[in-house]
Amino acid sequence: MLHQLFSRGLSVYPRIYMQFAALVGLLIAAEFSMGTLGMMLTQRAVYRVSQRLRRRRDASRRMPDEHIGGNCCA
């Protein structure tokens, strides 16, 4: 009886260990890909903000300065 329990335990537990190891591996992979996705989205957001600022800066440089014409205080 003890021998049957021991042999059954050896046949069942490796499956459980392998399933647990696979689950841990999937969780690690999901965490890594979520972290990578978060970094990519953050970089994309920073890029968009910097592009917006660059466009505003370029637009403000293109506008003629009203103080040069002397009409600002009239």
mmCIF file of C-alpha atoms in Angstrom:
data_model
loop_
_atom_site.group_PDB
_atom_site.id
_atom_site.type_symbol
_atom_site.label_atom_id
_atom_site.label_comp_id
_atom_site.label_asym_id
_atom_site.label_seq_id
_atom_site.Cartn_x
_atom_site.Cartn_y
_atom_site.Cartn_z
ATOM 1 C CA MET A 1 0.000 0.000 0.000
ATOM 2 C CA LEU A 2 2.748 2.421 0.904
ATOM 3 C CA HIS A 3 4.581 1.472 -2.259
ATOM 4 C CA GLN A 4 1.481 2.209 -4.371
ATOM 5 C CA LEU A 5 1.003 5.578 -2.692
ATOM 6 C CA PHE A 6 4.665 6.421 -3.210
ATOM 7 C CA SER A 7 4.648 5.404 -6.880
ATOM 8 C CA ARG A 8 1.376 7.245 -7.482
ATOM 9 C CA GLY A 9 2.822 10.352 -5.809
ATOM 10 C CA LEU A 10 5.840 10.198 -8.074
ATOM 11 C CA SER A 11 3.663 9.974 -11.142
ATOM 12 C CA VAL A 12 1.249 12.769 -10.125
ATOM 13 C CA TYR A 13 3.572 15.347 -8.585
ATOM 14 C CA PRO A 14 5.899 15.803 -11.558
ATOM 15 C CA ARG A 15 2.862 16.825 -13.607
ATOM 16 C CA ILE A 16 1.831 19.304 -10.930
ATOM 17 C CA TYR A 17 5.387 20.666 -10.691
ATOM 18 C CA MET A 18 5.591 21.015 -14.460
ATOM 19 C CA GLN A 19 2.229 22.765 -14.614
ATOM 20 C CA PHE A 20 3.285 25.079 -11.810
ATOM 21 C CA ALA A 21 6.596 25.806 -13.531
ATOM 22 C CA ALA A 22 4.769 26.506 -16.789
ATOM 23 C CA LEU A 23 2.373 28.839 -14.978
ATOM 24 C CA VAL A 24 5.257 30.695 -13.329
ATOM 25 C CA GLY A 25 6.996 30.957 -16.703
ATOM 26 C CA LEU A 26 3.860 32.370 -18.303
ATOM 27 C CA LEU A 27 3.447 34.880 -15.491
ATOM 28 C CA ILE A 28 7.059 36.013 -15.848
ATOM 29 C CA ALA A 29 6.662 36.325 -19.618
ATOM 30 C CA ALA A 30 3.409 38.271 -19.208
ATOM 31 C CA GLU A 31 5.009 40.598 -16.667
ATOM 32 C CA PHE A 32 7.966 41.172 -18.985
ATOM 33 C CA SER A 33 5.768 41.877 -21.998
ATOM 34 C CA MET A 34 3.503 44.194 -19.964
ATOM 35 C CA GLY A 35 6.581 46.059 -18.757
ATOM 36 C CA THR A 36 7.883 46.306 -22.298
ATOM 37 C CA LEU A 37 4.488 47.462 -23.549
ATOM 38 C CA GLY A 38 4.333 50.062 -20.793
ATOM 39 C CA MET A 39 7.767 51.364 -21.701
ATOM 40 C CA MET A 40 6.834 51.537 -25.380
ATOM 41 C CA LEU A 41 3.623 53.415 -24.617
ATOM 42 C CA THR A 42 5.474 55.793 -22.302
ATOM 43 C CA GLN A 43 8.117 56.477 -24.936
ATOM 44 C CA ARG A 44 5.375 57.060 -27.511
ATOM 45 C CA ALA A 45 3.594 59.514 -25.202
ATOM 46 C CA VAL A 46 6.831 61.395 -24.491
ATOM 47 C CA TYR A 47 7.552 61.512 -28.235
ATOM 48 C CA ARG A 48 4.088 62.943 -28.979
ATOM 49 C CA VAL A 49 4.433 65.622 -26.303
ATOM 50 C CA SER A 50 7.882 66.588 -27.544
ATOM 51 C CA GLN A 51 6.584 66.778 -31.136
ATOM 52 C CA ARG A 52 3.726 69.009 -29.992
ATOM 53 C CA LEU A 53 6.139 71.302 -28.176
ATOM 54 C CA ARG A 54 8.443 71.392 -31.190
ATOM 55 C CA ARG A 55 5.538 72.347 -33.485
ATOM 56 C CA ARG A 56 4.431 75.102 -31.121
ATOM 57 C CA ARG A 57 7.972 76.437 -30.896
ATOM 58 C CA ASP A 58 8.343 76.397 -34.678
ATOM 59 C CA ALA A 59 4.960 78.091 -35.118
ATOM 60 C CA SER A 60 5.837 80.801 -32.605
ATOM 61 C CA ARG A 61 9.146 81.435 -34.400
ATOM 62 C CA ARG A 62 7.369 81.822 -37.737
ATOM 63 C CA MET A 63 4.898 84.403 -36.442
ATOM 64 C CA PRO A 64 6.172 87.959 -36.945
ATOM 65 C CA ASP A 65 7.033 89.738 -33.781
ATOM 66 C CA GLU A 66 4.493 92.512 -33.203
ATOM 67 C CA HIS A 67 6.911 94.576 -31.127
ATOM 68 C CA ILE A 68 9.247 95.127 -34.053
ATOM 69 C CA GLY A 69 6.628 96.972 -36.112
ATOM 70 C CA GLY A 70 5.970 99.433 -33.308
ATOM 71 C CA ASN A 71 2.193 98.893 -33.386
ATOM 72 C CA CYS A 72 1.941 97.245 -30.004
ATOM 73 C CA CYS A 73 1.599 100.441 -27.979
ATOM 74 C CA ALA A 74 -0.539 102.530 -30.375
#
